[in-house]
Coordinates of C-alpha atoms and ligand atoms in Angstrom, one line a residue:
M8 CA 105.0 174.9 120.0
S9 CA 107.9 177.3 119.6
L10 CA 107.7 180.6 117.7
G11 CA 109.4 181.2 114.4
A12 CA 112.8 182.8 114.3
M13 CA 112.3 186.1 112.6
Q14 CA 113.2 189.5 114.1
D15 CA 111.1 191.5 116.5
W16 CA 109.8 194.6 114.7
T17 CA 106.7 196.1 116.2
M18 CA 104.4 197.7 113.7
R19 CA 104.7 201.2 114.9
I20 CA 104.2 204.4 113.0
S21 CA 107.6 205.6 113.9
H22 CA 109.0 203.0 111.4
V23 CA 107.0 204.7 108.7
I24 CA 108.4 208.1 109.1
D25 CA 112.0 206.7 109.8
H26 CA 111.7 204.9 106.4
A27 CA 110.5 208.0 104.5
A28 CA 113.3 210.1 106.0
R29 CA 116.0 207.5 105.3
E30 CA 114.9 206.4 101.8
A31 CA 113.3 209.6 100.4
P32 CA 114.8 212.4 102.5
T33 CA 114.7 215.1 99.8
R34 CA 111.3 214.3 98.3
E35 CA 109.3 217.4 98.7
I36 CA 106.2 218.3 100.8
V37 CA 104.7 221.5 99.4
T38 CA 102.1 223.6 101.2
R39 CA 99.9 226.4 100.0
W40 CA 98.7 228.1 103.1
A41 CA 95.4 229.9 103.7
D42 CA 97.1 233.3 103.4
G43 CA 98.4 232.4 99.9
S44 CA 102.0 231.8 100.9
E45 CA 103.8 228.6 100.1
T46 CA 106.4 226.6 102.0
R47 CA 108.5 223.6 101.0
T48 CA 109.9 221.0 103.2
N49 CA 110.7 217.3 102.7
W50 CA 110.5 213.9 104.4
A51 CA 113.8 214.6 106.3
G52 CA 112.2 217.9 107.5
I53 CA 109.0 216.2 108.6
H54 CA 111.0 213.6 110.5
R55 CA 113.1 216.3 112.2
D56 CA 110.1 218.4 113.2
A57 CA 108.1 215.3 114.3
R58 CA 110.9 214.4 116.8
K59 CA 110.9 218.0 118.0
M60 CA 107.2 218.0 118.4
A61 CA 107.3 214.7 120.3
Q62 CA 109.9 216.3 122.7
A63 CA 107.7 219.4 123.0
L64 CA 104.7 217.3 124.0
Q65 CA 106.7 215.5 126.6
A66 CA 107.9 218.9 127.9
L67 CA 104.2 219.8 128.4
G68 CA 103.9 216.7 130.6
L69 CA 102.0 214.5 128.1
K70 CA 102.3 210.8 128.6
P71 CA 101.7 207.8 126.2
G72 CA 98.0 207.4 125.6
D73 CA 97.2 211.1 126.1
K74 CA 95.2 212.7 123.4
V75 CA 96.1 215.7 121.2
A76 CA 93.4 217.3 119.2
S77 CA 93.8 219.1 115.9
L78 CA 91.4 221.5 114.2
A79 CA 93.2 222.0 110.9
M80 CA 93.2 221.7 107.2
N81 CA 95.8 219.9 105.1
H82 CA 99.4 221.2 105.4
S83 CA 102.9 220.1 106.3
R84 CA 102.6 221.1 110.0
H85 CA 99.5 219.0 110.4
L86 CA 101.5 216.1 108.8
V87 CA 104.3 216.6 111.3
S88 CA 101.7 216.2 114.0
W89 CA 100.6 212.8 112.6
F90 CA 104.1 211.5 113.2
G91 CA 105.0 213.6 116.2
V92 CA 102.0 212.7 118.4
A93 CA 102.3 208.9 117.5
G94 CA 106.0 209.1 118.1
M95 CA 105.6 210.1 121.7
G96 CA 103.0 207.4 122.2
G97 CA 100.1 209.9 122.0
V98 CA 96.8 209.7 120.2
L99 CA 96.0 212.3 117.6
H100 CA 92.3 213.3 117.5
T101 CA 91.6 215.0 114.2
C102 CA 88.5 217.1 114.7
N103 CA 86.2 218.1 111.8
P104 CA 85.8 221.9 112.0
R105 CA 82.5 221.7 110.3
L106 CA 80.9 219.8 113.2
F107 CA 78.2 221.6 115.1
E108 CA 79.2 223.3 118.4
E109 CA 77.5 220.7 120.5
Q110 CA 79.3 217.9 118.6
L111 CA 82.7 219.7 119.0
E112 CA 82.0 220.1 122.7
Y113 CA 81.1 216.5 123.0
I114 CA 84.0 214.9 121.1
V115 CA 86.8 216.9 122.7
G116 CA 85.4 216.2 126.2
H117 CA 84.7 212.6 125.4
A118 CA 88.2 212.0 124.0
E119 CA 89.7 214.1 127.0
D120 CA 92.0 216.0 124.7
K121 CA 94.8 217.8 126.5
V122 CA 96.3 219.9 123.7
M123 CA 94.5 221.6 120.8
L124 CA 96.5 222.3 117.6
Y125 CA 94.6 224.6 115.3
D126 CA 94.7 226.7 112.2
A127 CA 94.3 230.5 112.5
A128 CA 91.2 230.2 110.3
F129 CA 89.5 228.4 113.1
Q130 CA 90.4 230.9 115.8
P131 CA 86.6 231.9 116.0
I132 CA 85.7 228.3 116.9
I133 CA 88.5 228.2 119.5
D134 CA 87.3 231.4 121.1
K135 CA 83.8 230.2 121.2
M136 CA 84.6 226.7 122.5
R137 CA 87.4 227.3 124.9
D138 CA 85.2 227.4 128.0
Q139 CA 83.4 224.3 126.9
W140 CA 86.6 222.3 126.7
P141 CA 87.8 221.9 130.3
T142 CA 90.2 219.1 129.5
V143 CA 92.3 221.1 127.0
E144 CA 95.3 222.6 128.8
H145 CA 97.3 224.0 125.9
Y146 CA 96.4 225.7 122.6
I147 CA 98.9 225.9 119.8
C148 CA 98.3 227.7 116.5
F149 CA 99.8 226.2 113.3
D150 CA 99.9 229.5 111.4
P151 CA 99.3 232.5 113.7
P152 CA 99.0 235.8 111.8
E153 CA 101.5 238.6 112.5
G154 CA 100.9 240.2 115.9
S155 CA 98.9 237.3 117.3
D156 CA 99.6 236.3 120.9
A157 CA 98.8 232.6 120.2
T158 CA 101.6 230.1 120.7
A159 CA 103.1 229.4 117.3
F160 CA 103.7 225.8 116.4
E161 CA 107.0 226.6 114.8
D162 CA 108.3 228.4 117.9
W163 CA 106.9 225.8 120.2
I164 CA 108.8 222.9 118.4
G165 CA 111.7 225.2 117.5
A166 CA 112.7 225.4 121.2
Q167 CA 113.5 221.6 121.2
S168 CA 116.8 220.0 120.0
G169 CA 115.1 217.1 118.1
E170 CA 117.4 214.6 119.9
F171 CA 114.6 212.2 120.6
E172 CA 114.1 208.4 120.6
W173 CA 110.6 207.4 119.6
V174 CA 108.6 206.2 122.5
A175 CA 108.4 202.4 122.3
G176 CA 105.2 200.5 122.9
D177 CA 102.8 197.8 121.8
E178 CA 101.8 197.7 118.2
R179 CA 98.2 197.5 119.3
D180 CA 98.5 200.9 121.1
P181 CA 96.1 203.5 119.8
C182 CA 97.7 206.3 117.6
M183 CA 94.7 208.2 116.3
I184 CA 91.0 208.7 117.1
C185 CA 88.4 209.8 114.6
Y186 CA 84.7 210.4 115.4
T187 CA 81.9 209.5 113.1
S188 CA 79.9 212.6 112.2
G189 CA 77.0 211.0 114.1
T190 CA 73.9 211.4 111.9
T191 CA 72.1 209.7 114.7
G192 CA 72.9 210.2 118.4
N193 CA 76.3 211.3 119.6
P194 CA 79.4 210.9 117.4
K195 CA 81.3 207.7 118.1
G196 CA 85.0 207.5 118.5
V197 CA 87.0 205.0 116.4
Q198 CA 90.6 204.4 117.8
Y199 CA 93.1 203.4 115.1
E200 CA 96.1 201.4 116.3
H201 CA 99.7 201.6 115.2
R202 CA 99.4 198.1 113.8
S203 CA 96.0 198.6 112.0
T204 CA 97.4 201.9 110.6
V205 CA 100.6 200.3 109.2
L206 CA 98.7 197.4 107.7
H207 CA 96.1 199.7 106.2
A208 CA 98.8 201.9 104.7
L209 CA 100.7 198.9 103.3
A210 CA 97.4 197.7 101.7
G211 CA 97.0 201.3 100.3
L212 CA 100.2 200.9 98.3
Q213 CA 98.9 198.0 96.1
P214 CA 98.5 198.7 92.4
S215 CA 94.8 198.0 92.9
T216 CA 94.5 200.7 95.7
F217 CA 96.5 203.9 95.4
N218 CA 99.3 202.5 93.2
F219 CA 101.9 204.8 94.6
S220 CA 105.5 204.8 93.4
A221 CA 108.5 207.0 94.0
S222 CA 107.4 209.2 91.1
S223 CA 103.9 209.8 92.5
V224 CA 102.9 213.4 93.3
M225 CA 99.7 213.4 95.4
L226 CA 97.4 216.3 96.3
P227 CA 94.9 215.0 98.7
V228 CA 91.8 217.1 98.7
V229 CA 90.2 214.8 101.2
P230 CA 90.8 216.6 104.5
M231 CA 93.2 215.2 107.1
F232 CA 90.4 215.3 109.6
H233 CA 88.2 213.0 107.5
A234 CA 89.0 209.3 108.3
A235 CA 92.8 209.9 108.4
S236 CA 92.7 211.4 105.0
W237 CA 92.0 207.8 103.8
G238 CA 95.4 206.8 105.1
L239 CA 97.2 208.7 102.4
P240 CA 99.8 210.4 104.6
Y241 CA 101.0 207.0 105.9
A242 CA 100.9 205.2 102.5
G243 CA 102.6 208.3 100.9
A244 CA 105.4 208.2 103.5
M245 CA 106.0 204.5 102.9
A246 CA 106.4 205.1 99.2
G247 CA 108.3 208.3 99.7
I248 CA 106.0 210.3 97.4
K249 CA 105.9 214.1 96.9
F250 CA 102.9 215.6 98.7
V251 CA 101.2 218.9 97.7
F252 CA 98.9 220.2 100.3
S253 CA 96.4 223.1 100.0
A254 CA 95.0 224.5 103.2
V255 CA 92.1 225.9 101.2
N256 CA 89.6 223.9 99.2
D257 CA 89.2 226.5 96.4
P258 CA 89.2 224.9 92.9
A259 CA 91.2 227.8 91.5
V260 CA 94.0 227.1 94.0
L261 CA 93.8 223.3 93.6
D262 CA 93.9 223.6 89.8
E263 CA 96.9 225.9 90.0
M264 CA 98.8 223.7 92.4
M265 CA 98.0 220.6 90.4
K266 CA 99.4 222.1 87.2
K267 CA 102.3 223.9 88.7
E268 CA 103.6 221.1 90.9
G269 CA 103.1 218.2 88.4
V270 CA 100.5 216.4 90.5
T271 CA 99.8 212.9 89.2
D272 CA 97.3 211.7 91.8
S273 CA 94.5 213.2 93.8
A274 CA 91.8 212.0 96.2
G275 CA 88.5 213.5 97.3
V276 CA 84.7 213.2 97.6
P277 CA 82.6 213.7 94.4
T278 CA 81.7 217.3 95.2
V279 CA 85.3 218.3 95.0
W280 CA 85.4 217.1 91.3
L281 CA 82.1 218.8 90.6
A282 CA 83.5 222.1 91.8
H283 CA 86.7 221.5 89.8
F284 CA 84.7 220.8 86.6
Q285 CA 82.6 223.9 87.1
Y286 CA 85.7 226.0 87.7
C287 CA 87.4 224.8 84.5
D288 CA 84.3 225.2 82.4
A289 CA 83.6 228.7 83.7
N290 CA 87.1 229.7 82.9
D291 CA 87.4 227.7 79.7
I292 CA 90.5 225.9 80.8
E293 CA 91.5 222.2 80.7
L294 CA 91.1 219.8 83.6
P295 CA 94.5 218.8 85.0
K296 CA 95.9 215.7 83.4
L297 CA 96.1 213.4 86.4
R298 CA 97.2 209.8 86.3
A299 CA 94.7 208.7 88.9
A300 CA 91.8 210.2 90.9
T301 CA 90.5 208.3 94.0
I302 CA 86.9 209.2 94.6
G303 CA 85.0 208.0 97.7
G304 CA 82.9 209.1 100.6
S305 CA 79.7 208.9 98.4
A306 CA 79.0 207.4 95.1
A307 CA 80.8 208.9 92.1
P308 CA 78.2 209.7 89.4
R309 CA 78.5 208.5 85.8
F310 CA 79.2 211.8 84.2
M311 CA 82.1 212.4 86.6
I312 CA 83.7 209.1 85.9
E313 CA 83.2 209.5 82.1
R314 CA 84.7 213.0 82.1
L315 CA 87.8 212.0 84.1
M316 CA 88.3 208.8 82.1
K317 CA 88.1 210.7 78.8
N318 CA 90.7 213.0 80.2
G319 CA 93.1 210.1 80.6
T320 CA 92.6 209.8 84.4
R321 CA 92.2 206.4 86.0
V322 CA 89.3 206.6 88.4
Q323 CA 89.7 204.7 91.6
H324 CA 86.2 204.6 93.0
A325 CA 86.5 203.7 96.7
W326 CA 84.2 202.8 99.5
G327 CA 84.9 202.9 103.2
M328 CA 83.9 204.4 106.5
T329 CA 85.5 206.0 109.5
E330 CA 85.0 202.6 111.1
T331 CA 87.1 200.9 108.5
S332 CA 90.2 203.1 108.6
P333 CA 88.6 203.8 106.0
I334 CA 89.5 201.7 102.9
G335 CA 87.2 198.7 102.3
T336 CA 87.0 198.5 98.5
V337 CA 88.6 200.2 95.6
G338 CA 87.9 200.1 91.9
G339 CA 90.7 199.6 89.3
P340 CA 91.3 197.8 86.1
T341 CA 90.0 194.2 86.4
A342 CA 91.3 191.1 84.6
D343 CA 89.0 191.7 81.6
W344 CA 89.6 195.5 81.5
D345 CA 91.2 195.5 78.0
E346 CA 88.4 193.6 76.4
M347 CA 85.8 196.0 77.7
T348 CA 84.2 198.9 75.8
F349 CA 84.5 202.4 77.2
D350 CA 80.9 202.2 78.4
Q351 CA 81.5 198.9 80.1
K352 CA 84.5 200.4 81.9
V353 CA 82.4 203.3 83.1
E354 CA 79.7 201.0 84.2
K355 CA 82.1 198.9 86.2
T356 CA 83.8 202.0 87.7
M357 CA 80.4 203.2 88.9
K358 CA 80.4 200.3 91.3
Q359 CA 82.6 200.6 94.4
G360 CA 85.4 198.3 93.4
R361 CA 86.8 195.2 95.1
P362 CA 87.9 194.5 98.6
I363 CA 91.7 195.0 99.2
F364 CA 93.6 192.2 100.9
G365 CA 92.8 192.3 104.6
V366 CA 89.1 193.1 104.1
E367 CA 86.4 190.5 104.1
L368 CA 82.8 191.3 103.0
R369 CA 79.5 189.6 103.1
T370 CA 75.9 190.6 102.6
V371 CA 73.0 189.3 104.7
D372 CA 69.3 189.4 104.2
L373 CA 67.8 192.8 105.3
D374 CA 64.9 191.1 107.1
D375 CA 66.7 188.0 108.4
R376 CA 70.2 189.0 109.3
T377 CA 71.3 185.4 109.9
K378 CA 70.9 184.6 106.2
V379 CA 74.1 185.1 104.2
L380 CA 73.3 186.1 100.6
P381 CA 74.9 184.7 97.5
R382 CA 77.6 186.7 95.6
D383 CA 75.5 186.5 92.5
G384 CA 75.4 190.1 91.3
E385 CA 71.7 190.3 92.1
A386 CA 70.9 189.8 95.8
S387 CA 71.2 193.0 97.7
G388 CA 71.5 193.0 101.5
A389 CA 73.1 194.5 104.6
L390 CA 76.8 194.8 104.0
Q391 CA 79.1 193.5 106.8
I392 CA 82.9 193.6 107.0
R393 CA 85.7 192.3 109.1
G394 CA 89.5 192.7 109.1
P395 CA 92.4 194.0 111.0
W396 CA 91.6 197.7 110.4
V397 CA 87.9 197.4 111.0
V398 CA 86.5 198.8 114.3
K399 CA 85.8 196.3 117.1
R400 CA 84.5 198.5 119.8
Y401 CA 83.9 202.3 119.8
F402 CA 86.0 204.4 122.2
K403 CA 84.7 204.0 125.8
A404 CA 81.8 201.7 124.7
E405 CA 81.0 198.9 127.0
E406 CA 80.3 196.4 124.3
D407 CA 81.8 195.4 121.0
A408 CA 80.1 196.8 117.9
L409 CA 80.0 193.5 116.2
T410 CA 77.4 190.8 115.3
A411 CA 77.3 187.7 117.3
D412 CA 79.6 186.0 114.8
G413 CA 82.1 188.9 114.7
W414 CA 81.2 191.1 111.8
F415 CA 80.7 194.8 111.7
D416 CA 77.5 195.9 110.2
T417 CA 78.2 198.9 107.9
G418 CA 74.7 200.2 107.7
D419 CA 75.1 200.1 103.9
V420 CA 73.1 198.0 101.5
A421 CA 75.1 196.3 98.8
I422 CA 75.3 193.7 96.0
L423 CA 78.3 191.5 95.8
H424 CA 79.2 190.4 92.2
P425 CA 80.9 187.1 91.2
D426 CA 84.1 188.9 90.2
G427 CA 84.4 190.4 93.7
T428 CA 83.0 193.8 92.8
M429 CA 80.9 195.4 95.5
Q430 CA 78.1 197.7 94.6
I431 CA 76.5 200.0 97.1
T432 CA 72.8 200.4 96.5
D433 CA 71.8 202.3 99.6
R434 CA 72.0 202.8 103.3
T435 CA 69.9 200.5 105.4
K436 CA 67.9 203.4 106.7
D437 CA 67.4 205.1 103.3
V438 CA 66.2 202.2 101.2
I439 CA 62.6 202.7 100.0
K440 CA 60.2 199.9 100.5
S441 CA 57.4 200.1 98.0
G442 CA 54.8 197.3 98.0
G443 CA 57.3 195.0 99.7
E444 CA 60.0 195.6 97.1
W445 CA 63.2 197.6 97.7
I446 CA 64.0 200.7 95.7
S447 CA 67.5 202.1 95.7
S448 CA 67.4 205.8 96.5
V449 CA 71.1 206.1 95.6
E450 CA 70.6 204.7 92.1
L451 CA 67.8 207.2 91.5
E452 CA 70.0 210.1 92.7
N453 CA 72.9 209.0 90.6
A454 CA 70.8 208.8 87.5
A455 CA 69.1 212.2 88.2
V456 CA 72.4 214.1 88.5
G457 CA 73.1 213.0 84.9
H458 CA 70.4 215.5 83.8
P459 CA 72.1 218.6 82.4
A460 CA 70.0 221.0 84.6
V461 CA 70.3 219.0 87.8
A462 CA 73.0 220.1 90.2
E463 CA 72.2 217.8 93.1
A464 CA 69.4 215.3 93.9
A465 CA 68.3 213.4 97.0
C466 CA 65.7 210.7 97.0
V467 CA 63.6 209.7 100.1
G468 CA 60.8 207.4 100.6
M469 CA 57.5 209.1 101.6
F470 CA 54.5 207.5 103.1
H471 CA 52.0 206.2 100.6
P472 CA 48.7 204.7 101.6
K473 CA 48.8 201.9 99.0
W474 CA 52.5 201.1 98.6
D475 CA 53.8 202.0 102.1
E476 CA 56.5 204.2 100.6
R477 CA 57.1 205.8 97.3
P478 CA 60.2 207.7 96.1
V479 CA 60.2 211.5 96.1
L480 CA 63.1 213.2 94.4
F481 CA 64.4 216.5 95.7
V482 CA 66.3 218.4 93.1
V483 CA 68.5 221.5 93.2
K484 CA 68.8 223.0 89.7
K485 CA 72.1 224.2 88.3
E486 CA 72.5 227.9 88.2
G487 CA 70.9 229.4 85.1
K488 CA 69.4 226.1 84.1
D489 CA 65.8 225.1 84.1
C490 CA 63.7 221.9 83.8
T491 CA 60.3 220.6 84.8
A492 CA 59.4 217.6 87.0
E493 CA 58.1 215.8 84.0
E494 CA 61.4 216.3 82.1
V495 CA 63.3 214.8 85.1
V496 CA 61.0 211.7 85.2
N497 CA 61.3 211.3 81.5
F498 CA 65.0 211.5 81.7
L499 CA 65.0 208.7 84.3
S500 CA 62.6 206.5 82.5
D501 CA 65.2 204.6 80.5
K502 CA 67.7 204.4 83.4
V503 CA 65.7 202.7 86.1
A504 CA 62.9 200.2 86.3
K505 CA 59.5 201.8 85.6
W506 CA 58.1 201.1 89.1
W507 CA 61.1 202.9 90.6
L508 CA 60.3 206.3 88.9
P509 CA 59.6 208.9 91.6
D510 CA 56.0 209.8 92.4
A511 CA 57.0 213.4 92.7
V512 CA 60.0 215.7 91.9
E513 CA 60.3 218.7 94.2
F514 CA 62.6 221.6 93.4
V515 CA 64.4 223.0 96.4
D516 CA 67.1 225.7 96.8
D517 CA 69.4 223.5 98.8
I518 CA 69.8 220.0 100.2
P519 CA 71.1 219.6 103.7
H520 CA 74.5 218.1 104.2
T521 CA 76.4 216.4 107.1
A522 CA 79.7 217.7 108.3
T523 CA 81.5 215.4 105.9
G524 CA 79.6 216.8 103.0
K525 CA 77.2 214.0 102.5
I526 CA 73.5 214.4 101.8
S527 CA 71.7 214.3 105.2
K528 CA 68.5 212.4 104.5
K529 CA 67.6 212.7 108.2
D530 CA 67.5 216.5 108.0
L531 CA 65.8 216.3 104.7
R532 CA 63.1 214.1 106.1
D533 CA 62.8 216.4 109.1
R534 CA 62.4 219.4 106.8
F535 CA 59.6 217.7 104.9
S536 CA 58.0 215.8 107.8
D537 CA 54.5 217.2 106.8
Y538 CA 54.9 216.1 103.2
T539 CA 52.1 214.0 101.7
L540 CA 51.9 212.3 98.4
A541 CA 48.9 213.5 96.5
Ligands
ADP1003 P1 80.2 209.9 108.3 O1 80.0 210.8 107.1 O2 78.9 209.4 108.9 O3 81.2 210.2 109.3 P2 81.9 208.1 106.9 O4 82.7 209.3 106.4 O5 82.6 207.1 107.7 O6 80.7 208.5 107.7 O7 81.1 207.6 105.7 C1 80.8 206.2 105.5 C2 79.7 206.0 104.6 O8 79.8 206.8 103.4 C3 79.5 204.6 104.1 O9 78.9 203.8 105.0 C4 78.7 204.8 102.8 O10 77.3 204.9 103.1 C5 79.2 206.1 102.3 N1 80.1 205.9 101.2 C6 81.5 205.9 101.3 N2 82.1 205.7 100.1 C7 81.0 205.5 99.2 C8 81.0 205.3 97.8 N3 82.1 205.2 97.0 N4 79.8 205.1 97.3 C9 78.6 205.2 98.0 N5 78.6 205.4 99.3 C10 79.8 205.6 99.9

């Protein structure tokens, strides 16, 4: 059979930046730097600098397929690197600066990074790690302070003419690698392709995903080193939106930038909003009036959704993983939205939304993984996913990371509802099995953080002689607030089934977190390995 007769147009990232520079050349990219200064460029400027950077990488001898690492926060020069590295056929490895030393040593060595781009704020990490990164030949600092002898990014690319043709290649070539934070074993590398990235970004533009238009002004709080900043830089370039970046995650700075720059959209993990609420409350100022807030990475609690919605902000509660580029599902108004009460809308938004086109989901029985469960809004099982931007094989792994019939097992436990809504109920390793029945640790945590004195809560199953496991809730109290274990349990009693109520509530000063800011149940279990239920 002969092929169709449409034009050849490889899905490469270079098309994305070419488009932004051609169609939205003057749309601004604003950066607030760590030292408090601000710079403004635009898509034409990003395009020009990306070509200079691609040239500069070639001048260093880099070849297509070579890896360039970054250890950096969100700013316009980091954005330039996203397009510059891909444009010379390279692979950008965005490293999470919050990883432990051993993990940083492992991932840079495993990826065989040749160049390290970094923020001056991370100079101490660079100094400490340099000897442990034998593959890295060049260090370039994005924002060296006055008097520093580091190679400055602007000087480095400034030496080039920018007369550069993007390196051509296959659309299945890799363009970015992100490592999972590795709560068990070594971090695993996920290589995004040009094609997967372009498709993922296109899907991100849908009204039911990020809903970007030319008038959107986005301040992504989600770091550029966290799962490609959820694909926002690519989707934003496609729509020619204005970006506002802050290299510091200080709520005072974010609040100021949002209000000053007319930010309409933001995206971040729930803790970011928590900090923003606290800042506004402590200073008696209003929350910014955003059009939409994308919240993902962990479950958005009810009070957060309610407060944002009451402030006129559409809450796009999203679920995804590094392995899924990362968007899998996003919440937005459903067909019956206008008929729903406020409470029903909140209730729906607490679930993780619906799969965007390109993503297929199914749940299978936790004990018998060959049994596919009905989408009846009741059965909860292991969540599996497939699609063009879902990992097939981890970097350098010898085998595919898929089930025998081609699905990726997410490690999450979920319920699929008849209207397509997906609801995360737990992670496979965190569900609590009490007397043969499953208890969702996540639901207990979400309910507990609604208590006015609770800042953070983590629930784990502890050994119980009769029931196998029973839930124990670890709670960090809000500063200056007090409550008793009994009050917390009473508070939960009309929110979850009676037999789910925790057997004990333990007050702790802090709860351990992973490098991506999620509760680390593994560390919590380690910390309380001697714990016994009375
Ligand atoms: P890591 O933090 O291990 O690098 P990711 O950043 O890829 O991993 O996180 C993916 C996991 O985060 C998902 O498998 C899921 O457990 C959790 N997660 C992401 N979004 C949500 C959400 N909206 N609600 C609940 N859990 C979420």
